[in-house]
Tab-separated table of C-alpha atoms in Angstrom:
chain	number	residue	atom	x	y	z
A	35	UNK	CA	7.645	4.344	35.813
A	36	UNK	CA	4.934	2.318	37.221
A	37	UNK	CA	3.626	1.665	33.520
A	38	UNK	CA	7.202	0.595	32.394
A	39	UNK	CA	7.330	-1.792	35.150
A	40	UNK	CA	4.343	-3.491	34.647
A	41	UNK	CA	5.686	-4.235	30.982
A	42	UNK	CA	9.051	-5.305	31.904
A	43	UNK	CA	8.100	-8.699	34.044
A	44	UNK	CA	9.811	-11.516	34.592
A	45	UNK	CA	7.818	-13.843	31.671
A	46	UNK	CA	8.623	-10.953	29.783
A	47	UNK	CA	12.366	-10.952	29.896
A	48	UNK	CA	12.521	-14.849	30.057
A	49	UNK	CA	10.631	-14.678	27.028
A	50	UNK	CA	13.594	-13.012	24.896
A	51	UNK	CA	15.646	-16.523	25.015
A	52	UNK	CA	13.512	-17.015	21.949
A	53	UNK	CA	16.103	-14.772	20.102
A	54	UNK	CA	18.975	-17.536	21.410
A	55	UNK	CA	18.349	-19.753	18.936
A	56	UNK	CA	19.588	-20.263	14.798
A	57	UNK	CA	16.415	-19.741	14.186
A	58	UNK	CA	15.366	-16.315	14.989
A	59	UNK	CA	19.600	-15.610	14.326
A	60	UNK	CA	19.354	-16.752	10.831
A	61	UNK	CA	15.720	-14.702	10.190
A	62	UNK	CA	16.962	-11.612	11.964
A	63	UNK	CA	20.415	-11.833	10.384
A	64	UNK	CA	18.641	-11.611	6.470
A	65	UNK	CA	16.269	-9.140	7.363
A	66	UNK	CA	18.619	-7.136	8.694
A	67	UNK	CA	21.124	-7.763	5.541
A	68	UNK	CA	18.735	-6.981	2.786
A	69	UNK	CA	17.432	-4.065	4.780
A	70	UNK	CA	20.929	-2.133	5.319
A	71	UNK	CA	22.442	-2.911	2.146
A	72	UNK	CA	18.960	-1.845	0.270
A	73	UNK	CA	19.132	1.612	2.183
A	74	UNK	CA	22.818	2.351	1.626
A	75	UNK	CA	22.798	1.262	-1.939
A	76	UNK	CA	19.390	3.078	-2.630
A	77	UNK	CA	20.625	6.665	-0.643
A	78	UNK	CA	24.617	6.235	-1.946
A	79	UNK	CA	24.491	5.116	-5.765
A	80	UNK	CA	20.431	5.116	-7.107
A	81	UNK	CA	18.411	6.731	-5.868
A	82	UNK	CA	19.804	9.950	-3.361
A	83	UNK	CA	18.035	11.072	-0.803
A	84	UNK	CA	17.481	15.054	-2.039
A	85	UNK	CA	14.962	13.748	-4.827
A	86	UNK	CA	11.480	13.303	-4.128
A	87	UNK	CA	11.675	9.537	-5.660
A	88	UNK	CA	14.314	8.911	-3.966
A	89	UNK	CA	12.784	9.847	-0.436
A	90	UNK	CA	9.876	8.113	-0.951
A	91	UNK	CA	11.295	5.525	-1.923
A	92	UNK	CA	14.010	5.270	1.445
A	93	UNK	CA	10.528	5.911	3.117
A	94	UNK	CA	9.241	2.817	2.045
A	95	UNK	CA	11.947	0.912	2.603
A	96	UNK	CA	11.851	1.766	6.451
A	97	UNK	CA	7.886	0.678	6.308
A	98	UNK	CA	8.550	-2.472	5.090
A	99	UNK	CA	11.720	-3.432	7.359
A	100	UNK	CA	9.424	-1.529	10.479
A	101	UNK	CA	6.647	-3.971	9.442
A	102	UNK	CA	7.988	-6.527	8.837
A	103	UNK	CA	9.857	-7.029	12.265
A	104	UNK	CA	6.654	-6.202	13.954
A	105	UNK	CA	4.680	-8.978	12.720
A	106	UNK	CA	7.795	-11.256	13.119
A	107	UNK	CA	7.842	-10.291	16.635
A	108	UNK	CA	4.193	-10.588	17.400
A	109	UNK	CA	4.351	-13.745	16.122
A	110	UNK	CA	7.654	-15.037	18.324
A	111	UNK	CA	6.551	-13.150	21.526
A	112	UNK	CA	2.432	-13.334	21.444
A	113	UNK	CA	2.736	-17.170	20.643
A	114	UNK	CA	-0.326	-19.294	19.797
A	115	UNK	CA	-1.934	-19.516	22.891
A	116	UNK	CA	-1.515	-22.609	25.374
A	117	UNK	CA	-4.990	-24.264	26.786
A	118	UNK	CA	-4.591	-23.363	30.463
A	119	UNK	CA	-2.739	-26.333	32.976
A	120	UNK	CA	-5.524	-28.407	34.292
A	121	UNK	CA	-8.244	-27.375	32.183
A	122	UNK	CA	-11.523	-29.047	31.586
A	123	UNK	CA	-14.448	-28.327	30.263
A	124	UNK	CA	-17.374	-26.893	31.829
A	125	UNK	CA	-20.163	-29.412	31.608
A	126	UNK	CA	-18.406	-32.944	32.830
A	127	UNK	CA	-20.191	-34.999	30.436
A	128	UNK	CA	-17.762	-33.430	27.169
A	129	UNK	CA	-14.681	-34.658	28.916
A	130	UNK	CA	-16.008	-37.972	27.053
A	131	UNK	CA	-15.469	-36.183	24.040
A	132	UNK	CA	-11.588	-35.122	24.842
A	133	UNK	CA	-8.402	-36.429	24.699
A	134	UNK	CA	-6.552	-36.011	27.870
A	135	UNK	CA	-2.712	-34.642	28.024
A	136	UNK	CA	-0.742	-36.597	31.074
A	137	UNK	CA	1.820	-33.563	30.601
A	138	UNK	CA	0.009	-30.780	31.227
A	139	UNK	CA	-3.102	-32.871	33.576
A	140	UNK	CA	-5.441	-31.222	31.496
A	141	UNK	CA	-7.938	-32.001	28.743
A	142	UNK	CA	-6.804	-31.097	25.111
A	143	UNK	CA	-9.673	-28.565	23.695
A	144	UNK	CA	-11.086	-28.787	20.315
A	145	UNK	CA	-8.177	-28.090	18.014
A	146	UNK	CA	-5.275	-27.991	20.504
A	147	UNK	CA	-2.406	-30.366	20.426
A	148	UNK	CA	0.338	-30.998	22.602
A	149	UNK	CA	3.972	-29.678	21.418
A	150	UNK	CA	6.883	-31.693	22.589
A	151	UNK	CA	9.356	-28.323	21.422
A	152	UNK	CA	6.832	-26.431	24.005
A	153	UNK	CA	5.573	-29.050	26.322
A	154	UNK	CA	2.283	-27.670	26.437
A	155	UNK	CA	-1.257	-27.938	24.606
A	156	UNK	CA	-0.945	-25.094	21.849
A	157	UNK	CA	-4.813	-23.513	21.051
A	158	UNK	CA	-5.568	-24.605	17.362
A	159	UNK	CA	-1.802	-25.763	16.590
A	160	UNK	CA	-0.598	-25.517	12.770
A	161	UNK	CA	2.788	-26.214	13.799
A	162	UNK	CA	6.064	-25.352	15.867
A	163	UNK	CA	8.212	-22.896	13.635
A	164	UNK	CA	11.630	-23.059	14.138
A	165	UNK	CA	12.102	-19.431	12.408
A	166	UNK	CA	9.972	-17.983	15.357
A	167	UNK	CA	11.213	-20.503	17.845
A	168	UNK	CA	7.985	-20.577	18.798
A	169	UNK	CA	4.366	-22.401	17.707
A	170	UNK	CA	1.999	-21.157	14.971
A	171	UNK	CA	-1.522	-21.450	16.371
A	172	UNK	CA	-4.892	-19.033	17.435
A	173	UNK	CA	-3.278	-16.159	18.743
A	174	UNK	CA	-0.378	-15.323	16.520
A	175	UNK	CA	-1.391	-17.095	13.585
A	176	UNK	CA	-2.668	-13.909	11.408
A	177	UNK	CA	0.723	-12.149	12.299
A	178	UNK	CA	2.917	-15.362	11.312
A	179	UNK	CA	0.932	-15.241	7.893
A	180	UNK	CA	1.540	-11.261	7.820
A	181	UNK	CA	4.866	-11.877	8.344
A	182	UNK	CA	5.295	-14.055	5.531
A	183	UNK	CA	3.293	-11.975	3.024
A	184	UNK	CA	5.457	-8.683	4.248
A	185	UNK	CA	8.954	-10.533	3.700
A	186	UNK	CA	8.847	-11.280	0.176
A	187	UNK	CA	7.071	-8.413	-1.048
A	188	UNK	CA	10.043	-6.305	1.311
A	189	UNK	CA	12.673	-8.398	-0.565
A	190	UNK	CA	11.343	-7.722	-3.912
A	191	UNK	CA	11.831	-4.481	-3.477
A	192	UNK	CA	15.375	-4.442	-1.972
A	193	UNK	CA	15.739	-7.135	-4.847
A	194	UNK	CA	15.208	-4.365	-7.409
A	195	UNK	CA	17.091	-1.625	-5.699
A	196	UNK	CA	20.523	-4.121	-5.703
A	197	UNK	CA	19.544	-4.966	-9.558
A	198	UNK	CA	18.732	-1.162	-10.022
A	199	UNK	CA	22.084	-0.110	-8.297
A	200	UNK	CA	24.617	-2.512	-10.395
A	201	UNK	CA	23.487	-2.067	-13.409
A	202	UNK	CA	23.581	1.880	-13.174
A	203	UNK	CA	26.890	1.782	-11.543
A	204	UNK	CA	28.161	-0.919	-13.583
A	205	UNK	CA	26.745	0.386	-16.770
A	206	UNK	CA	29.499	2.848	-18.055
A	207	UNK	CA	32.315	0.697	-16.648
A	208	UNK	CA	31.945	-1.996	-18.912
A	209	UNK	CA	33.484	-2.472	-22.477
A	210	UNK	CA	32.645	-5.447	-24.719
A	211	UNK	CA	34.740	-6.914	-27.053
A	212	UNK	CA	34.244	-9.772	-29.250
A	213	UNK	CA	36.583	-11.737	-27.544
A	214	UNK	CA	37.041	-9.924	-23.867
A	215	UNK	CA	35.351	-8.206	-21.195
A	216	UNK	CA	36.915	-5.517	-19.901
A	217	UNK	CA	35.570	-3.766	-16.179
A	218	UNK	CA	36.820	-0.559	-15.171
A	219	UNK	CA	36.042	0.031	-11.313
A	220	UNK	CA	36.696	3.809	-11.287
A	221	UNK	CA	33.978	5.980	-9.952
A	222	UNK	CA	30.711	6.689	-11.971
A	223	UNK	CA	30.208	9.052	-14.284
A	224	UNK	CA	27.458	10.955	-11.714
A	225	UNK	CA	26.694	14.476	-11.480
A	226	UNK	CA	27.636	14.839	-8.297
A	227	UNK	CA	29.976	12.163	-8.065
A	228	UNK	CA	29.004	9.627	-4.941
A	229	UNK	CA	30.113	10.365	-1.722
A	230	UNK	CA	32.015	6.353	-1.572
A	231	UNK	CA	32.782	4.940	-4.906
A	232	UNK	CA	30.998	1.686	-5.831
A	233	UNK	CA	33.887	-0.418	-5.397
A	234	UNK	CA	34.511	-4.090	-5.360
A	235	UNK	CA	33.632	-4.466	-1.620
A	236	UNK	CA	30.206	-2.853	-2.353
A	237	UNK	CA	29.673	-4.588	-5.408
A	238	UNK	CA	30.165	-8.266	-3.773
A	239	UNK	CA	27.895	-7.055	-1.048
A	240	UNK	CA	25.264	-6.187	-2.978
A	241	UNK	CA	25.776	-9.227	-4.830
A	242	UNK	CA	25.042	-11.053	-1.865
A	243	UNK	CA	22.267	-9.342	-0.414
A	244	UNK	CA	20.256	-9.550	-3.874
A	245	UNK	CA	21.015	-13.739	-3.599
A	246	UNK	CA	19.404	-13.521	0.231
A	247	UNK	CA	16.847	-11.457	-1.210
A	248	UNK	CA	15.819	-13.923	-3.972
A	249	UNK	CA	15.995	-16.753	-1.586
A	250	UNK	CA	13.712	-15.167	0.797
A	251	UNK	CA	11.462	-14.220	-1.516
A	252	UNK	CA	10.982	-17.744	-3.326
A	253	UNK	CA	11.098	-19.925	0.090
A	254	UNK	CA	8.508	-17.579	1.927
A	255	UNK	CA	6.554	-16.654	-0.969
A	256	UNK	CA	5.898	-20.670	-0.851
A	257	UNK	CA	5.321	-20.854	2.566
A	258	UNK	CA	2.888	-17.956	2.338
A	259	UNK	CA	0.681	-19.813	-0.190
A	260	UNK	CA	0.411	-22.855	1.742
A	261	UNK	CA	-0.760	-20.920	4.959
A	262	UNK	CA	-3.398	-19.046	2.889
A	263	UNK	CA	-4.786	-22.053	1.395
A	264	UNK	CA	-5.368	-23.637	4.898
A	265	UNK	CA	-6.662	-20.517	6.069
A	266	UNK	CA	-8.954	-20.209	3.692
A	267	UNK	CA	-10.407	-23.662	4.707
A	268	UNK	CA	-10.195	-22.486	7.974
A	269	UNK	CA	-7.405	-25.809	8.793
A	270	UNK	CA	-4.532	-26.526	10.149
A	271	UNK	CA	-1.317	-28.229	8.860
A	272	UNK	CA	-2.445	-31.171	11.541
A	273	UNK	CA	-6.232	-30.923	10.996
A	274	UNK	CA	-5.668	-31.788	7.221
A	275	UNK	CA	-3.645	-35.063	7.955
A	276	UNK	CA	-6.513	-36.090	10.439
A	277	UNK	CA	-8.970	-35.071	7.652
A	278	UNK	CA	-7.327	-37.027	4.799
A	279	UNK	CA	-6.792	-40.322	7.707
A	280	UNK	CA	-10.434	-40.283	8.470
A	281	UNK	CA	-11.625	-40.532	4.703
A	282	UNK	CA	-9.010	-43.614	4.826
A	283	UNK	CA	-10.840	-44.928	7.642
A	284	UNK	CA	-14.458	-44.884	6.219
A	285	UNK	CA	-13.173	-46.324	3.023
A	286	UNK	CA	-11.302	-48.855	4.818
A	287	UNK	CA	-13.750	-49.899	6.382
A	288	UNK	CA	-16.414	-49.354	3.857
A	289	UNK	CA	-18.679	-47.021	6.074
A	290	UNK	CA	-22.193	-45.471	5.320
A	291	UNK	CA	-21.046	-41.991	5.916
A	292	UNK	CA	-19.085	-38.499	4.948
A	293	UNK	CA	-16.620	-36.809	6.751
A	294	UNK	CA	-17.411	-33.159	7.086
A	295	UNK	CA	-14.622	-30.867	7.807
A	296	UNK	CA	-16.849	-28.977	10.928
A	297	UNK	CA	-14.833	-25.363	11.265
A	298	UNK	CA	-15.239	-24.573	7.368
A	299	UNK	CA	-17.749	-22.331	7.578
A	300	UNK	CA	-18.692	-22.252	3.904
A	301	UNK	CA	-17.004	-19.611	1.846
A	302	UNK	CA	-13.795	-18.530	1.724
A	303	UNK	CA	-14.101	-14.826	3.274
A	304	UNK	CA	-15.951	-16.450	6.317
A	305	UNK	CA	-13.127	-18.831	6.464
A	306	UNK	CA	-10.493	-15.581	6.601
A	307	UNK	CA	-12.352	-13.979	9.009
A	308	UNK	CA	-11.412	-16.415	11.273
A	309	UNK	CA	-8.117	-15.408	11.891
A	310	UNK	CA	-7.904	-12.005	10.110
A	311	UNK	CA	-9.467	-9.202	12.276
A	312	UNK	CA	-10.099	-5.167	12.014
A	313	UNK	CA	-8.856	-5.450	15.767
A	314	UNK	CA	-6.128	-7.788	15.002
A	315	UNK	CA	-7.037	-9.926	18.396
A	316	UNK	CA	-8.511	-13.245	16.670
A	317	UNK	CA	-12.067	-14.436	16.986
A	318	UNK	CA	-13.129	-16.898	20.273
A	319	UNK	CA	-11.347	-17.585	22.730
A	320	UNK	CA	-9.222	-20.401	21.519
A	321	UNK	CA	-11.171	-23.187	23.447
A	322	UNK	CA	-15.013	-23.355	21.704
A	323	UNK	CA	-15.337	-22.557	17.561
A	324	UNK	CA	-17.765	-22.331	15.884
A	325	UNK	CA	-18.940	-25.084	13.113
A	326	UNK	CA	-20.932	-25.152	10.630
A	327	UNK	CA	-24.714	-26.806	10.184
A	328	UNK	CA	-24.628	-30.615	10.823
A	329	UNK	CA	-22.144	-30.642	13.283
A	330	UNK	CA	-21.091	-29.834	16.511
A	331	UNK	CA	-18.235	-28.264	18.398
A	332	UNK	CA	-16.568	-32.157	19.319
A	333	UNK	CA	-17.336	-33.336	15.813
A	334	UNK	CA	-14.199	-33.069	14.867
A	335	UNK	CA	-12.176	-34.265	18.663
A	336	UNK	CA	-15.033	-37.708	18.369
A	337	UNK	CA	-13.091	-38.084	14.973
A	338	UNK	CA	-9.800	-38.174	16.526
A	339	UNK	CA	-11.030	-40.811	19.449
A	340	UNK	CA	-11.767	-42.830	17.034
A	341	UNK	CA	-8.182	-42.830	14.865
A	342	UNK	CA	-6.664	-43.396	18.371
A	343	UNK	CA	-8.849	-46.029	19.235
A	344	UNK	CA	-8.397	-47.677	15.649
A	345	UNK	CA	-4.646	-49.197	15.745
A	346	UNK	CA	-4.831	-49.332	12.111
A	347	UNK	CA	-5.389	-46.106	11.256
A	348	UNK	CA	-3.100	-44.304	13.998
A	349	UNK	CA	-0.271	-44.806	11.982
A	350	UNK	CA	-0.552	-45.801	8.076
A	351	UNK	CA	2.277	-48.135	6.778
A	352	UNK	CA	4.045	-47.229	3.630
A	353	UNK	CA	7.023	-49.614	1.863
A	354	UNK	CA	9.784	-47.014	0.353
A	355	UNK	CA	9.988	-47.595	-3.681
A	356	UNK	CA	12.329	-45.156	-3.874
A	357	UNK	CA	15.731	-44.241	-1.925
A	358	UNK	CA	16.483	-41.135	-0.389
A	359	UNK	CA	19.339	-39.837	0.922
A	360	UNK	CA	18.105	-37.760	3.806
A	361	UNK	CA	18.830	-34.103	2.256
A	362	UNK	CA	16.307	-31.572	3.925
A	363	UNK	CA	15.204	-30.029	0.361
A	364	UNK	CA	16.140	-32.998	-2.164
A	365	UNK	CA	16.636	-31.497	-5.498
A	366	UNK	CA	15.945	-34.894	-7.326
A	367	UNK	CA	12.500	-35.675	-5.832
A	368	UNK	CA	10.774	-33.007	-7.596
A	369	UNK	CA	9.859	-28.683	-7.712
A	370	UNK	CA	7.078	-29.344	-5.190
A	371	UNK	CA	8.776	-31.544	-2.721
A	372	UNK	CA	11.887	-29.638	-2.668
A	373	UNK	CA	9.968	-25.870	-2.542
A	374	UNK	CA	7.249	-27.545	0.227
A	375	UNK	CA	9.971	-29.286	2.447
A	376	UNK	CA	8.504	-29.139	6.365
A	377	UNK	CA	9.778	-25.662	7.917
A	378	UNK	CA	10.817	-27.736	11.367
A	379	UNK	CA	13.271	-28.719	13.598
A	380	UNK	CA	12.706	-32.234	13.128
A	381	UNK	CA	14.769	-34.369	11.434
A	382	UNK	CA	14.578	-36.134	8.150
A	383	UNK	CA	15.176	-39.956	7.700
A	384	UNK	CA	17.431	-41.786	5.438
A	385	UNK	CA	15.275	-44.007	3.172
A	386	UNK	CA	16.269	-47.332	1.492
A	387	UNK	CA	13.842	-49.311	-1.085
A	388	UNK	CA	12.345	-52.236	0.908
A	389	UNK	CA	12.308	-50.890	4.190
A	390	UNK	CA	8.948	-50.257	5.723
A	391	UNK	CA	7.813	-46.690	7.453
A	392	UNK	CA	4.997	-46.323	9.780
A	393	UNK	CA	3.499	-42.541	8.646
A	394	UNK	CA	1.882	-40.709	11.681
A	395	UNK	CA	1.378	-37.464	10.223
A	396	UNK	CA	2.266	-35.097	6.922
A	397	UNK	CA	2.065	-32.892	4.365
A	398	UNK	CA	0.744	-32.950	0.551
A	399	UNK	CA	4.307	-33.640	-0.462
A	400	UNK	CA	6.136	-34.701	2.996
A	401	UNK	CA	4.938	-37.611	5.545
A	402	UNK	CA	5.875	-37.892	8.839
A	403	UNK	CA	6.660	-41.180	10.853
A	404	UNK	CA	8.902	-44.325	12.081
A	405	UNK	CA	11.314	-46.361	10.051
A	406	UNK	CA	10.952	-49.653	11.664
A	407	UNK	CA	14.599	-51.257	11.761
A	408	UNK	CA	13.253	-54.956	12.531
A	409	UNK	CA	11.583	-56.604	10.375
A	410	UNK	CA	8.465	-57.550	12.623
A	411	UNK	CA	6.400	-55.013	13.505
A	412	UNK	CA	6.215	-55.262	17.057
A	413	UNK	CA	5.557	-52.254	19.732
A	414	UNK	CA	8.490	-51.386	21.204
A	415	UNK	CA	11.376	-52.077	18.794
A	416	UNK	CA	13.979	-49.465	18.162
A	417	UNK	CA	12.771	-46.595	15.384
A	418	UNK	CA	14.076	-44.160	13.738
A	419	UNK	CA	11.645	-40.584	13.466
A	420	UNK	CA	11.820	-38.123	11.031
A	421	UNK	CA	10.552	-36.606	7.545
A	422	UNK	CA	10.607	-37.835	4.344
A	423	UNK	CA	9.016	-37.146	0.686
A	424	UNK	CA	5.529	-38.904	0.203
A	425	UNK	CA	6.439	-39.423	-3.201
A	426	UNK	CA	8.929	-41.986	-2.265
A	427	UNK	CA	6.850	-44.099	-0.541
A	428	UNK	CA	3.839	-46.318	-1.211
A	429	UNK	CA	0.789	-47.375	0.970
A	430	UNK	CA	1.208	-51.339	1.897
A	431	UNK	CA	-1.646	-53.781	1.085
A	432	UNK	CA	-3.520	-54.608	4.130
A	433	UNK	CA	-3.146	-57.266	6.300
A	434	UNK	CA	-4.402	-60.721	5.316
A	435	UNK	CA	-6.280	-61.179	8.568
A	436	UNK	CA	-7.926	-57.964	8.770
A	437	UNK	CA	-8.884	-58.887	4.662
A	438	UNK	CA	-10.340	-61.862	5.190
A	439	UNK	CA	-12.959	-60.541	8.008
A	440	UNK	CA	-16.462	-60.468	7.475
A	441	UNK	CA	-18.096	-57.715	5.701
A	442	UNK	CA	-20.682	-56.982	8.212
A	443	UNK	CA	-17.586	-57.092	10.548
A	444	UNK	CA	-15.930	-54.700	8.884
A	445	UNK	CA	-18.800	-52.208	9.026
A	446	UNK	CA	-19.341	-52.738	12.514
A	447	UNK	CA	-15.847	-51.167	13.383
C-alpha cells in the first residue's frame, strides 16, 4: 500500500490533464479504432482464433497495440525534461556564455529552449507535440521516435487484416456482369459459418478503420523519417534552423570561418547512441553534452549570442511570390510541403504576393515568423504569427545601407 502510494502523487494525477486535450483524444481515439476493429475482424471472419496462424497472429496484434501505447505514454507522461527553476551553472564565469530565461529566473543550458505551450526551459527541445500534449526533448525523445516507428508498422498490419477480411468475405458475394455489379450480403460460404455475419455495418467499419489505418501509416511514417534523420545528426528541429542562420551570417558577412555543428559526434551510430539506450534512460544529464574535437560544450550557445545580438540575422525577411490560402497541409504547394507540414498547435498565416514576412524559425519545407501588416518595418507594429510553406516565399535583397558599408566593416561584425 505504501508502494502504491508513493506512485499515485499529486504531480502524478495532475499530470493526466494531458489526456484533456484533441490531441491525445484524436491519437488515442485511432489507435484504439484500428486496434478493435483489427482484432474482431481478424478472430470473427479471417483468421479464427482455434488455428495456430490465427493465434499468433491475434498475439501480435495485442504486442503491437500494448507497445505502442507504452511508448506513447512514456513519451506524454516522462516529458523532455525541464532545466531546473533558477538554475545556473557551476563555475560563474559560463553564465557569459548563456542566455538567460526572465520566466523561469534561470539560465537556459546548452540545448534547452523555453516553451511558451509549457512555460518552462525544455532540456534539448525538438519541439512541443500537440499529439502528446506535451514537448519532445532529452528524456522522452527515444520513446516519441519509438512511438512513431511502432504506429505505422501496427497499422500496416491491421491495414492488411481489413484488406485480408473484405476481400475473403466479399469474395463469393460478388457477381460481375458486363454491364452490372451485383452484391449479395448473405453470410459466407465458411465451414463453420461465422458466429455474426459480415454485414453492411461491419463492412463500412472496416472500411473505415483501413482509411485511419492508411492515414496513420503515411503521416507518421513521414514524421518518423524526419526524426531519424535529425537523430542521426544528433539535432534538433530548432538546432538545424540556428545551424542553417549561422552559415547565413558568415556569408553575410563574408567571415574567415566554418560553422561546425559541435554535438555530431562523427558517425551516424555514435550519433544514435545519443538518445537510443540498452537501459532506455538517455545519455547525460540533459544540462552538459558532449562535442566533438574543436569545440566546446558553449560552442554552440556563443553561436546563438551572437544571432541575438545581430538584429539582422534574428529574424530573416522574405517577400511572398506566391499566395497561400492558409490550409494546414496545402495540396497545391507540393508532395513535400503538404506530407512535412509542422505537427503543432500553432497557427498558419494567410499569405498574399507582395506582402513581406519576417522568418524566425523553420523547417526544410515550412518557415516560421511575422507577417508585418504596415508597410514600415518598425518594432512594435501589429503582426500576425504563424506557419507558412518556404516555397512561397523568397529571401529580400539586403538593405542599401548595410550594402554600401565598408568591407573591412563588414568583417569586423
Amino acid at each position: 500500500m505504501g508502494t502504491f502510494c508513493s506512485v499515485i502523487k499529486f504531480e502524478n494525477l495532475q499530470e493526466l490533464k494531458r489526456l484533456c486535450h484533441w490531441g491525445p483524444i484524436i491519437a488515442l481515439g485511432v489507435i484504439a479504432i484500428c486496434s478493435t476493429m483489427a482484432m474482431i475482424d481478424s478472430v470473427l471472419w479471417y483468421w479464427p482464433l482455434h488455428t495456430t496462424g490465427g493465434s499468433v497472429n491475434f498475439i501480435m496484434l495485442i504486442n503491437w497495440t500494448v507497445m505502442i501505447l507504452y511508448n506513447y505514454f512514456n513519451a506524454m507522461f516522462i516529458g523532455p525534461g525541464f532545466v531546473p527553476l533558477g538554475w545556473k551553472p557551476e563555475d560563474s564565469q559560463d553564465s557569459m556564455y548563456l542566455q538567460y530565461c526572465k520566466v523561469c529566473q534561470a539560465y537556459k543550458a546548452p540545448r534547452s529552449h523555453h516553451c511558451r505551450k509549457c512555460n518552462r526551459c525544455v532540456m534539448k527541445m525538438d519541439h512541443h507535440c500537440p499529439w502528446i500534449n506535451n514537448c519532445c526533448g532529452y528524456q522522452n525523445h527515444a520513446s516519441f521516435t519509438l512511438f512513431l516507428l511502432l504506429a505505422p508498422l501496427g497499422c500496416i498490419h491491421a491495414a492488411f487484416i481489413f484488406v485480408m477480411t473484405m476481400y475473403t468475405q466479399l469474395y463469393n458475394r460478388l457477381s460481375f456482369g458486363w454491364n452490372t455489379v451485383k452484391i449479395d450480403m448473405s453470410a459466407a460460404r465458411r465451414d463453420p459459418l461465422p458466429v455474426i455475419p459480415f454485414g453492411l455495418a461491419a463492412f463500412a467499419a472496416t472500411l473505415f478503420a483501413l482509411g485511419l489505418a492508411l492515414g496513420t501509416t503515411i503521416a507518421v511514417g513521414m514524421l518518423f523519417f524526419i526524426q531519424m534523420k535529425i537523430i542521426l545528426r544528433n539535432k534538433t528541429s530548432i538546432e538545424s534552423w540556428i545551424e542553417e542562420k549561422a552559415k547565413d551570417r558568415i556569408q553575410y558577412y563574408q567571415l574567415d570561418e566554418v560553422f561546425v555543428f559541435p554535438y555530431d559526434m562523427g558517425s551516424r551510430w555514435k550519433n544514435l547512441k545519443q538518445v537510443f539506450t540498452w537501459s532506455g534512460v538517455p545519455e547525460g544529464d540533459g544540462l552538459a553534452w558532449p562535442v566533438r574535437e574543436g569545440c566546446h560544450q558553449y560552442s554552440f550557445t556563443i553561436e546563438q549570442l551572437k544571432q541575438k545580438a545581430d538584429k539582422r540575422i534574428r529574424s530573416v525577411r522574405y517577400r511572398v511570390i506566391e499566395d497561400y490560402s492558409g490550409a494546414c497541409c496545402p495540396l497545391n504547394k507540393g508532395i513535400k510541403t503538404f506530407f512535412t507540414s509542422p505537427c503543432t498547435e500553432e497557427p498558419r498565416i494567410r499569405l498574399q504576393k507582395g506582402e513581406f514576412i519576417l522568418a524566425t524559425r523553420g523547417l526544410r519545407y515550412w518557415l516560421y515568423g511575422d507577417k508585418i501588416l504596415d508597410d514600415a518595418f518598425v518594432e512594435g507594429v501589429s503582426r500576425i504569427r504563424g506557419w507558412f510553406p518556404r516555397n512561397c516565399v523568397e529571401k529580400c535583397p539586403c538593405d542599401a545601407e548595410t550594402d554600401q558599408a565598408p568591407e573591412g566593416e563588414k568583417k569586423n561584425r
